Every structure is written in structure tokens, then in C-alpha cells.
PDB file of C-alpha atoms in Angstrom:
ATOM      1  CA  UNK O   4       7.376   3.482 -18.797  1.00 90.00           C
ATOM      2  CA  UNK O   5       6.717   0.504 -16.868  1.00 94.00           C
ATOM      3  CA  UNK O   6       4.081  -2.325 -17.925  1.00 96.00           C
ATOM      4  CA  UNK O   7       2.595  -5.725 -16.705  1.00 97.00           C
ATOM      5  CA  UNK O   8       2.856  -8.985 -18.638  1.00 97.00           C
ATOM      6  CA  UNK O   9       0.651 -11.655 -18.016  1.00 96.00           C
ATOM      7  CA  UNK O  10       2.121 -15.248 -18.903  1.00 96.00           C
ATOM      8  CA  UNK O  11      -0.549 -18.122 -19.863  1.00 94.00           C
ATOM      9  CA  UNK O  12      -3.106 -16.890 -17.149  1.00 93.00           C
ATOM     10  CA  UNK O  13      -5.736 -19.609 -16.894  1.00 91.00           C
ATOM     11  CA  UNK O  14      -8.577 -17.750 -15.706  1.00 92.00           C
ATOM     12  CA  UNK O  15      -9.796 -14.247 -17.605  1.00 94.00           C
ATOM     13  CA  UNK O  16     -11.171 -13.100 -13.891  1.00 95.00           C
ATOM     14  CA  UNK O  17      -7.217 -12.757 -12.998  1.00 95.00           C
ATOM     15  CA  UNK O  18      -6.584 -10.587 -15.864  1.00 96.00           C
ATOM     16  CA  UNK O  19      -9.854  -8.263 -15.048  1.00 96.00           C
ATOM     17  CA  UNK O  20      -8.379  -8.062 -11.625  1.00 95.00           C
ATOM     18  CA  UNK O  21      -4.643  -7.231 -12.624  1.00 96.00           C
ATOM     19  CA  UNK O  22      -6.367  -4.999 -15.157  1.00 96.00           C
ATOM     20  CA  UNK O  23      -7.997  -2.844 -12.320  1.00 96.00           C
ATOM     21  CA  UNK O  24      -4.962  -3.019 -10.188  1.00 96.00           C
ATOM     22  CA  UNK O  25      -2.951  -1.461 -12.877  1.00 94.00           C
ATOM     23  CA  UNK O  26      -5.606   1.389 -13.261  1.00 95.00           C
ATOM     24  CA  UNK O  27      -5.957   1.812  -9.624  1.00 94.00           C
ATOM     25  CA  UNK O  28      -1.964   2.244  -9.362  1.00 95.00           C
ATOM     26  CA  UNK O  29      -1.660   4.485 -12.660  1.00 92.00           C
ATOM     27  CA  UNK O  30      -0.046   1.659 -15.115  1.00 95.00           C
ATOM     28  CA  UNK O  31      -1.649   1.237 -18.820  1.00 94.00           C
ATOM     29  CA  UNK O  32       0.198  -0.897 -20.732  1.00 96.00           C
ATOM     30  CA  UNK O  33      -1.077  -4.687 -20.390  1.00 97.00           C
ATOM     31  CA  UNK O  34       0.961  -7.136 -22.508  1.00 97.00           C
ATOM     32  CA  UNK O  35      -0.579 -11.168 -22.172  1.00 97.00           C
ATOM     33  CA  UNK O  36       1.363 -13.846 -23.478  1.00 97.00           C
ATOM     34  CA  UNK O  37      -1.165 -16.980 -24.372  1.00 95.00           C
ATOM     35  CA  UNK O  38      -4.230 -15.683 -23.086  1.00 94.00           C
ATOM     36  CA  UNK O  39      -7.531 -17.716 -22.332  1.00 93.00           C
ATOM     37  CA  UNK O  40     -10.196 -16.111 -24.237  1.00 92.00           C
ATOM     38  CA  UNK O  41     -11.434 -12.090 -22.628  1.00 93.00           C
ATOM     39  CA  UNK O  42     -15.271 -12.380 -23.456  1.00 93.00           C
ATOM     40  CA  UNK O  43     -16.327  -8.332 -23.073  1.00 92.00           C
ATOM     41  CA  UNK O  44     -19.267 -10.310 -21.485  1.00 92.00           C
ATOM     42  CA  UNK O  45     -17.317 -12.460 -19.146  1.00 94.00           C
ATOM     43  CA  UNK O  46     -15.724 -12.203 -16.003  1.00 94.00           C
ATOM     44  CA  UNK O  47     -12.212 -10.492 -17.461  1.00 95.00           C
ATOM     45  CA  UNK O  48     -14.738  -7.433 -18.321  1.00 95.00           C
ATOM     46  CA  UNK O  49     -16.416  -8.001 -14.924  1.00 95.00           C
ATOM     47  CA  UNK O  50     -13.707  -7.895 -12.961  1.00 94.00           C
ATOM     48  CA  UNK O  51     -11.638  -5.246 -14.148  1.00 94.00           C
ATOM     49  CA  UNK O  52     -13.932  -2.378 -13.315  1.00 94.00           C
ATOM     50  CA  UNK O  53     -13.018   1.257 -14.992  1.00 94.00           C
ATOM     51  CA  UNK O  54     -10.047  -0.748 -16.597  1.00 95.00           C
ATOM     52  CA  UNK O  55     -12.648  -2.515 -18.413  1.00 94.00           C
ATOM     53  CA  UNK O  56     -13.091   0.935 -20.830  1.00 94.00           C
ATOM     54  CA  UNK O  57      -9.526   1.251 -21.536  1.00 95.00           C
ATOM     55  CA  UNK O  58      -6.626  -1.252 -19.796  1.00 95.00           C
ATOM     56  CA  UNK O  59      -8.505  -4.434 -20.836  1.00 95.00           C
ATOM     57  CA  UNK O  60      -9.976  -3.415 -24.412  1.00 95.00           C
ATOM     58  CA  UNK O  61      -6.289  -2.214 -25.603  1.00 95.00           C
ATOM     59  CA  UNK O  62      -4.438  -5.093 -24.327  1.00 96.00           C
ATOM     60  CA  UNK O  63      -1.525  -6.493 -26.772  1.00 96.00           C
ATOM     61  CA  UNK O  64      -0.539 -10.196 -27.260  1.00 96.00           C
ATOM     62  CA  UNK O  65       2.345 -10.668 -27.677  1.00 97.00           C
ATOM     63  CA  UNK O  66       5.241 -13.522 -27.289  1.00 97.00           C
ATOM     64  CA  UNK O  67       7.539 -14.124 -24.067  1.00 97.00           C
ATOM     65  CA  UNK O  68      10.635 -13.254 -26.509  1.00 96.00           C
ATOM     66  CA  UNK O  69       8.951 -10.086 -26.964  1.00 97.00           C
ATOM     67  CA  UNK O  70       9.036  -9.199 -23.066  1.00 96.00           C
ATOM     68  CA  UNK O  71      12.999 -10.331 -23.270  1.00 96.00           C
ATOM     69  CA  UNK O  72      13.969  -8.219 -26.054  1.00 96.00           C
ATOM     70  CA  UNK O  73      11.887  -4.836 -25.994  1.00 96.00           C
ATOM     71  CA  UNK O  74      12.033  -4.560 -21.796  1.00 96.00           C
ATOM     72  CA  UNK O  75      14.075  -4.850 -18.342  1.00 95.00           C
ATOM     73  CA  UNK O  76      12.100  -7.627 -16.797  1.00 95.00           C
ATOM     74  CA  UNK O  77      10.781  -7.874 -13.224  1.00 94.00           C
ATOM     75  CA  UNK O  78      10.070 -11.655 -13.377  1.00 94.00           C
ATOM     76  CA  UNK O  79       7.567 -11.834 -10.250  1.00 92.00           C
ATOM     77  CA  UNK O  80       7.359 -15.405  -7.883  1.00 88.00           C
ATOM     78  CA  UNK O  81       6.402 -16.885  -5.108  1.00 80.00           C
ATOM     79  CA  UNK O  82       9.738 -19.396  -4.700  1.00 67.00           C
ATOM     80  CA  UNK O  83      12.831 -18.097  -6.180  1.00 58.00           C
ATOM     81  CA  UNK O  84      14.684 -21.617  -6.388  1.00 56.00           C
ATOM     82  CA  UNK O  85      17.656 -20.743  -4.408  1.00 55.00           C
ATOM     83  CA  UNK O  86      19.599 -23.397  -3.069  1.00 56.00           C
ATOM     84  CA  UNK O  87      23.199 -24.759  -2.056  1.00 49.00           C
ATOM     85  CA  UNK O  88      22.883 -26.850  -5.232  1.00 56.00           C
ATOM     86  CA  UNK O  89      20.432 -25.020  -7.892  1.00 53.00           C
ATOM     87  CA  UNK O  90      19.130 -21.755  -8.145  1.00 52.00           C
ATOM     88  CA  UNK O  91      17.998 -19.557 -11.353  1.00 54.00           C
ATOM     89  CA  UNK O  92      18.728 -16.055  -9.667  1.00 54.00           C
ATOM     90  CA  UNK O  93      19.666 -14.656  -6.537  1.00 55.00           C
ATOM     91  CA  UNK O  94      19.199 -12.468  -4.837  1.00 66.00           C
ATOM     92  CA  UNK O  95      15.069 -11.664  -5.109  1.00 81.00           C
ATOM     93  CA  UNK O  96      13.893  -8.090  -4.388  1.00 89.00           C
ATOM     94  CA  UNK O  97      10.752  -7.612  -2.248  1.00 92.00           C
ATOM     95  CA  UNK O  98       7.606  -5.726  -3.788  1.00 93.00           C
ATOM     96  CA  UNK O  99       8.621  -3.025  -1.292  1.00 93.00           C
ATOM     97  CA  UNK O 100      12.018  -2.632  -2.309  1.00 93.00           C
ATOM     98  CA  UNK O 101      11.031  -2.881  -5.987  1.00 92.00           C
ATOM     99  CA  UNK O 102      10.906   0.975  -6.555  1.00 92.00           C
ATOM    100  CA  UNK O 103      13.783   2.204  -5.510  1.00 92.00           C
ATOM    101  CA  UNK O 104      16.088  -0.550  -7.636  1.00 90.00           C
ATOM    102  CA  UNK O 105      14.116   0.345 -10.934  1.00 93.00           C
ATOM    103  CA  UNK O 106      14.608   4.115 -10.793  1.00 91.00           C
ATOM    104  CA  UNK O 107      17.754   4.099 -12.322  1.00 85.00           C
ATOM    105  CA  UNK O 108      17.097   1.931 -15.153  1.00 91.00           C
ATOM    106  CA  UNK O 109      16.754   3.235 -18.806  1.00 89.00           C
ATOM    107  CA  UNK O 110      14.349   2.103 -21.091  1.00 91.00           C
ATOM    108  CA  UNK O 111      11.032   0.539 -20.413  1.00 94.00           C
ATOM    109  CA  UNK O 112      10.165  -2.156 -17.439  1.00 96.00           C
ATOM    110  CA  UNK O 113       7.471  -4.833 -17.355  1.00 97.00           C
ATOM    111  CA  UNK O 114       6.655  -6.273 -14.643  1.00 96.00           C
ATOM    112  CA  UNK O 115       5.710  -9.921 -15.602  1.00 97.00           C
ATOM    113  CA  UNK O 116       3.625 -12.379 -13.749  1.00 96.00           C
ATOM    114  CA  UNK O 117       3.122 -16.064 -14.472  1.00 93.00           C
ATOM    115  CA  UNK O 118       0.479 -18.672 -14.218  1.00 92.00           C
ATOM    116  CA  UNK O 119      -1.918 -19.180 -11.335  1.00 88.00           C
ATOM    117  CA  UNK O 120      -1.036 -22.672 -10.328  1.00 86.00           C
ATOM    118  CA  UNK O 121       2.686 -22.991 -11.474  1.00 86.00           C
ATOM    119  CA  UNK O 122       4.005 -19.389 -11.820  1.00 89.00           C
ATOM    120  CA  UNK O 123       6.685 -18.664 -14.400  1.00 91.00           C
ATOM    121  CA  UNK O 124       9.075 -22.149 -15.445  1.00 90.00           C
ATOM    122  CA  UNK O 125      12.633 -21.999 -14.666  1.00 88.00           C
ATOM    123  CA  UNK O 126      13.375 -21.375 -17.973  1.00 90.00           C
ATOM    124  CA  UNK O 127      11.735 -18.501 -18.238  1.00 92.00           C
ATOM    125  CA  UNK O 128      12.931 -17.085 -14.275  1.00 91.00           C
ATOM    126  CA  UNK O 129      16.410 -17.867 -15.900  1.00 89.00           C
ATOM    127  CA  UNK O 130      15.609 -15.284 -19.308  1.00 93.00           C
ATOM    128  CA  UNK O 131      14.239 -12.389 -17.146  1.00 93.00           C
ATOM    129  CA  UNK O 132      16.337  -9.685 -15.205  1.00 92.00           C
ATOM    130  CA  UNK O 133      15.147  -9.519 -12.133  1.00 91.00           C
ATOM    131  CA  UNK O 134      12.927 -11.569  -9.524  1.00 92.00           C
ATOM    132  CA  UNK O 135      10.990  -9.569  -7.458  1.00 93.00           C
ATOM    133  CA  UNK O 136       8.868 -12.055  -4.554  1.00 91.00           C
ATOM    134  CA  UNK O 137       6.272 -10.989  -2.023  1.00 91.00           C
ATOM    135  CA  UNK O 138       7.596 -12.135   1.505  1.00 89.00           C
ATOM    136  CA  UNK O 139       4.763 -14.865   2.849  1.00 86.00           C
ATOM    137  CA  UNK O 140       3.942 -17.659   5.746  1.00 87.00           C
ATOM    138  CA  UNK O 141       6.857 -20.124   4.585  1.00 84.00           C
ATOM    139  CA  UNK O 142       3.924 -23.245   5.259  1.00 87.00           C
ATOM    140  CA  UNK O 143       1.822 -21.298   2.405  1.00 87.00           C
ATOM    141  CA  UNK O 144       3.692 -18.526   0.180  1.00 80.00           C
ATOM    142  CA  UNK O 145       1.371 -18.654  -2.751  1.00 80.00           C
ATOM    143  CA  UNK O 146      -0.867 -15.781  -3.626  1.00 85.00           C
ATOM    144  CA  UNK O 147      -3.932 -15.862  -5.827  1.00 90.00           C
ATOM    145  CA  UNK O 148      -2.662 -14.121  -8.811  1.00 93.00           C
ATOM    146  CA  UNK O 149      -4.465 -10.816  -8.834  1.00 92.00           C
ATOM    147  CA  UNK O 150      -3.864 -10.790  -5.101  1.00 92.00           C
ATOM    148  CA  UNK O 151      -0.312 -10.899  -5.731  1.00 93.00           C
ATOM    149  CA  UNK O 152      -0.264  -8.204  -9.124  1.00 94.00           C
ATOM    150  CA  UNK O 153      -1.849  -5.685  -6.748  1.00 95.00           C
ATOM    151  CA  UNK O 154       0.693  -6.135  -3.533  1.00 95.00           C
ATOM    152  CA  UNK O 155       3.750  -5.563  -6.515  1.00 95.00           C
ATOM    153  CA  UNK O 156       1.747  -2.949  -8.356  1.00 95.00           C
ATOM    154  CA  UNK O 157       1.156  -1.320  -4.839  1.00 95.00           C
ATOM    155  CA  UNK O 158       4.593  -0.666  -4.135  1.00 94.00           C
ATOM    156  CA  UNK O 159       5.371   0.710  -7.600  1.00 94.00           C
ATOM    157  CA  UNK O 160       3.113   3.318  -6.927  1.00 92.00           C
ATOM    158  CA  UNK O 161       5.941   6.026  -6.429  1.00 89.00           C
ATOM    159  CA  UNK O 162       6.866   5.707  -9.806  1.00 90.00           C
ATOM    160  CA  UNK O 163       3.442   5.226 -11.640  1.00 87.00           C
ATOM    161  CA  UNK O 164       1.355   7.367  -9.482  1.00 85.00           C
ATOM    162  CA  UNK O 165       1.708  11.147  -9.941  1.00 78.00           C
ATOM    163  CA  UNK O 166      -1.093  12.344  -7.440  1.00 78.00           C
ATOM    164  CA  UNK O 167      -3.411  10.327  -5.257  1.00 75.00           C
ATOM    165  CA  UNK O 168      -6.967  10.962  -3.936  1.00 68.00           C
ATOM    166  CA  UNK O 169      -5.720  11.868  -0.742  1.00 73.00           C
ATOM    167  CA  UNK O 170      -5.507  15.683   0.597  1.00 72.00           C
ATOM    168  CA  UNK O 171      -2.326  16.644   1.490  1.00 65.00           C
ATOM    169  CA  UNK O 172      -3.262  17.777   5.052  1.00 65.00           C
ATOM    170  CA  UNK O 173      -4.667  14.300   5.322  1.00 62.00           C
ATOM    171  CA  UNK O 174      -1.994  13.331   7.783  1.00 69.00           C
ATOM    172  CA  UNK O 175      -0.568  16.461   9.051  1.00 79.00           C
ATOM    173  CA  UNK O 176       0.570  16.727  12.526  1.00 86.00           C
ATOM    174  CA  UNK O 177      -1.615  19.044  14.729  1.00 90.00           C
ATOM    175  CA  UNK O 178       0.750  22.483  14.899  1.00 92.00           C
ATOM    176  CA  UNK O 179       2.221  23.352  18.142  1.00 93.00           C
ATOM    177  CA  UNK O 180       0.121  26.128  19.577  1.00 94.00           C
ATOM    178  CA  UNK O 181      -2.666  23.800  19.673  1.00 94.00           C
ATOM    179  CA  UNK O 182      -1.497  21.206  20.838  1.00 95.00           C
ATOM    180  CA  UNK O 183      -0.027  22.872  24.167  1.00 95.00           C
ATOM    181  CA  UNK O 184      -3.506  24.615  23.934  1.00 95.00           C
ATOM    182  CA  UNK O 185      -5.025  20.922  24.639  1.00 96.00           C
ATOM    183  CA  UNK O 186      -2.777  20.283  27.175  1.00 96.00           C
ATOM    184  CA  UNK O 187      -3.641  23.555  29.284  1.00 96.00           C
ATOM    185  CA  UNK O 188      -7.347  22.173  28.634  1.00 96.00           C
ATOM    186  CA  UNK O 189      -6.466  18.969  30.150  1.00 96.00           C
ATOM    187  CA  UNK O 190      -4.886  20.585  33.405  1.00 95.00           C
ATOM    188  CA  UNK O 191      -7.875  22.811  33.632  1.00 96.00           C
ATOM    189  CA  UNK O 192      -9.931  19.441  33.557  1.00 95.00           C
ATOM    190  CA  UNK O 193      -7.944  17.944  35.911  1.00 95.00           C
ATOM    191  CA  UNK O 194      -8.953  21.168  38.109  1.00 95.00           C
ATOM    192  CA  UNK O 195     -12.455  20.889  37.616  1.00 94.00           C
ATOM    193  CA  UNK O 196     -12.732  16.935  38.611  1.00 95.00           C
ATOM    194  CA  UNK O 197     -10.775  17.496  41.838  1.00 94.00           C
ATOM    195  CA  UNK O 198      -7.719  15.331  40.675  1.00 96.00           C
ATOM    196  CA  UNK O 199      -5.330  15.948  43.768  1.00 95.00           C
ATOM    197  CA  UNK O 200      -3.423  18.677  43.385  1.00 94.00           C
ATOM    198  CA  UNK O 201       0.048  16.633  44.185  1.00 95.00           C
ATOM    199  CA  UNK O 202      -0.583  14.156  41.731  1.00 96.00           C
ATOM    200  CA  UNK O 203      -1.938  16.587  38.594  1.00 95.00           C
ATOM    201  CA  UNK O 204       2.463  16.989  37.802  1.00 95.00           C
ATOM    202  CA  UNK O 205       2.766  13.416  36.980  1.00 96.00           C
ATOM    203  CA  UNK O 206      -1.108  12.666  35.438  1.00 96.00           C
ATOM    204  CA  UNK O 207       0.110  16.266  32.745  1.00 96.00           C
ATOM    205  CA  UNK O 208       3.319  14.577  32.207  1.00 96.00           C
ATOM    206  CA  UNK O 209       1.904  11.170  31.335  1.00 96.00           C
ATOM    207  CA  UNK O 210      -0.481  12.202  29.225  1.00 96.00           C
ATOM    208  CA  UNK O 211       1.698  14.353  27.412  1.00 95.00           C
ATOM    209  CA  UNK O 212       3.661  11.255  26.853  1.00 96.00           C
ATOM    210  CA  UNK O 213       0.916   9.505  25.706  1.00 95.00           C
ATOM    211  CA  UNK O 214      -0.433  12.537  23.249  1.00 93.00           C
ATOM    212  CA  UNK O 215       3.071  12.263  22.259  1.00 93.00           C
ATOM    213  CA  UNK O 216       3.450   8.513  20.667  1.00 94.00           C
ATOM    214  CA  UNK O 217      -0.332   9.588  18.941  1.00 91.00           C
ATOM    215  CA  UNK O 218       1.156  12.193  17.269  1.00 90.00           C
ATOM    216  CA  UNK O 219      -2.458  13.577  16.748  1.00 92.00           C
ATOM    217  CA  UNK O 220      -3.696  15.545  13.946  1.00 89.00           C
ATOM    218  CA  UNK O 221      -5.252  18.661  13.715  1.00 89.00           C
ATOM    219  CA  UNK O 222      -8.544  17.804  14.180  1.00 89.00           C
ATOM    220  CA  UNK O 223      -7.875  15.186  16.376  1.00 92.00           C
ATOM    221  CA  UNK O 224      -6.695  17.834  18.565  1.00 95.00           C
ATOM    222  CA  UNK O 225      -9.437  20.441  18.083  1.00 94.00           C
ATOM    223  CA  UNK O 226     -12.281  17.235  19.392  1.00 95.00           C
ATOM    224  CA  UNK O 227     -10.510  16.728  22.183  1.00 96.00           C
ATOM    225  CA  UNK O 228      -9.637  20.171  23.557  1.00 96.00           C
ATOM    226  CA  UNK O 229     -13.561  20.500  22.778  1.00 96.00           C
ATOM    227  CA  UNK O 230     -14.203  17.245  24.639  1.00 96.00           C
ATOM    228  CA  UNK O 231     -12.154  18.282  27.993  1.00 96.00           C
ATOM    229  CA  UNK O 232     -13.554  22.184  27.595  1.00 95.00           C
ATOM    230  CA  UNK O 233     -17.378  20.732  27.627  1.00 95.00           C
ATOM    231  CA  UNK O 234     -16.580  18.195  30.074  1.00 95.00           C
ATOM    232  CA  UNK O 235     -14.651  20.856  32.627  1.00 94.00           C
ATOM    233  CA  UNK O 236     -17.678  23.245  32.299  1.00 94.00           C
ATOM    234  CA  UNK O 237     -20.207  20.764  32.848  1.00 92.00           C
ATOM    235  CA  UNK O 238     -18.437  20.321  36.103  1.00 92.00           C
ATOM    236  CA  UNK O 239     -18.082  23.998  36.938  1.00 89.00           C
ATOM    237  CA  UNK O 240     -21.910  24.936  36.302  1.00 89.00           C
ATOM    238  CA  UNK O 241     -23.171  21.609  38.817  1.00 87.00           C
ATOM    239  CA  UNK O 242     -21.018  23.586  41.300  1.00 77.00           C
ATOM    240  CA  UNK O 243     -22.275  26.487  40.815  1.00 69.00           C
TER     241      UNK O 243
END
């Protein structure tokens, strides 16, 4: 099971925010350590959308030894520290790269974040097993906290996430068939418009290149067979 911490946030419109994240990306467990006050009729509530019915209303305070002792820890930073002469832990895992190191680790994760304005202390980077930091403009690598939750939480969404909203055709590659079908539509076009006959090789060849790198869908390829068809026979009937 993996959960988020939430160290000594400052502003209850983070939490909402993380809150939703963590519903969005199929997490439930919210653990806050020192939180500012969650009004149900303030901004945390606000904020947090559908997580506002379950996420928010059920989340557990607890202490920063708790997060050490009951979970691997994915302390999560903007600066990791590391230096010739002092650094807390090195290397840091990226967000994208998060997934794949925590599948083979037993017991429960949490995934802890720090303040908005400081982050997690030293001290506490130093108690926590991992760092895991979002790669960022090196003049400005600071996210807004709930910005940053929902990049990490993004990536975890292998593990967390058992089916999306998406169809699973969504991205499927148009099959074969019809896409040599919209290429024999495209040389008929080429036909109808008078394209020289010497130069319709190369102009089939290029834009099966082209069709190529798209790697159209389905659909995709359906509309534009239908385009060139309707196009060609406009052509055909003025000459007639």
C-alpha cells in the first residue's frame, strides 16, 4: 500500500490539492504531520474536490517518527544537498523513475512531502529512505507544493492505478489493410488532380513516409481516405 505524508504544510489549500491528486491517481491513505487547521468550510474542503467526501475527512495525524517506523519512505525535494563536502543522500530518484524502484519493496510506502517554503530539514532528508526530486530549470527548481504532489503521484500511477478512463483502442494503430487502403486512395487522388505521372513514384513514397512517423489511428485513417475519396470525385464529376 503506498500513502502520502504531508509535513507542517502551511496552507490547508495544499492539502485539498494533494488530497485530489491522490484520488485522481488512486491513493487513499493521507497521513499530515502538524497540520494548519482543515475547516470543512475552507479552502482544504474547496480544493480537494471528490477527495473532499472521503481522502480529506479520514485523514490521520500522526508524528514524523510514525512515518520512520511503520513505512519505507520516499522523502520528496526540490534540492537534494549533494555536494563534494556535505550531502544527506545520494543518489535522488526522479518522479519518473520512482515506480519501478518501489516495486520490489515489502511492506507499506509513503510518499512524504514537506513544507511549502522550506521543504523537509536535513534532519529529517537524513531519517527517510529514499529522495525522490522532480528534475526543474536549475535558476528556479521549486514547485508549489500541490504542483509538485501531483507530478510524483503521476508517475506512481502504475502501481496505484488499476484501470483508467481511457478506452483501450484509444491509441491503437490503424490495422494494415486500411492503411494501404488510404494509400491506394491517395494515388487515385493524385490521378484525379493531374499530378504528373513521372513524379506520382516519389510524391506515394513521401507520403508514405510521412503517414509513417504519424503512425495514425484508426479513425484517423478512415477521415482521410474519406477526405481524398470526396476530394478525387469532386474532381472526376467537374470533368465529366
Amino acid at each position: 500500500m503506498i500513502s502520502v505524508a504531508v509535513v507542517d504544510a502551511e496552507t490547508p489549500g495544499n492539502v485539498g490539492t494533494i488530497a485530489r491528486s491522490m484520488k485522481n491517481f488512486g491513493l487513499s491513505e493521507l497521513l499530515l504531520v502538524d497540520p494548519p487547521e482543515l475547516d470543512p468550510d475552507g479552502e482544504a474542503y474547496g480544493f480537494a474536490g471528490q477527495a473532499r467526501e472521503d481522502i480529506l475527512p479520514n485523514a490521520e495525524t500522526v508524528t514524523f517518527d510514525h512515518l520512520v517506523e511503520n513505512y519505507h519512505t520516499v522523502a520528496c525535494t526540490a534540492t537534494t544537498n549533494e555536494d563534494p563536502a556535505n550531502h544527506v543522500r545520494y543518489p535522488a530518484t526522479t518522479p519518473a523513475d520512482l515506480a519501478d524502484s518501489l516495486r520490489g519493496v515489502d511492506g507499506d510506502i509513503c510518499v512524504v512531502f514537506g513544507r511549502e517554503r522550506v521543504g523537509l530539514t536535513n534532519d529529517e532528508l537524513s531519517r527517510l529512505d529514499v529522495i525522490c526530486s522532480i528534475p526543474a530549470s536549475e535558476s528556479y527548481p521549486v514547485l508549489n507544493l500541490g504542483q509538485a504532489a501531483t507530478i510524483v503521484l503521476y508517475e506512481l500511477r502504475d502501481l496505484t492505478v488499476a484501470s483508467d478512463q481511457h478506452p483501450d483502442d484509444l491509441h491503437a494503430l490503424a490495422e494494415k489493410p486500411a492503411v494501404e487502403g488510404l494509400h491506394e486512395e491517395f494515388g487515385r487522388f493524385l490521378t484525379a488532380i493531374g499530378h504528373p505521372e513521372e513524379k506520382r513514384p516519389k510524391a506515394r513514397r513521401l507520403f508514405r513516409r510521412v503517414l509513417g512517423r504519424a503512425q495514425p489511428t484508426g479513425r484517423e485513417t478512415k477521415t482521410l481516405r474519406g477526405i481524398f475519396r470526396r476530394a478525387r470525385q469532386g474532381i472526376e464529376r467537374r470533368e465529366d
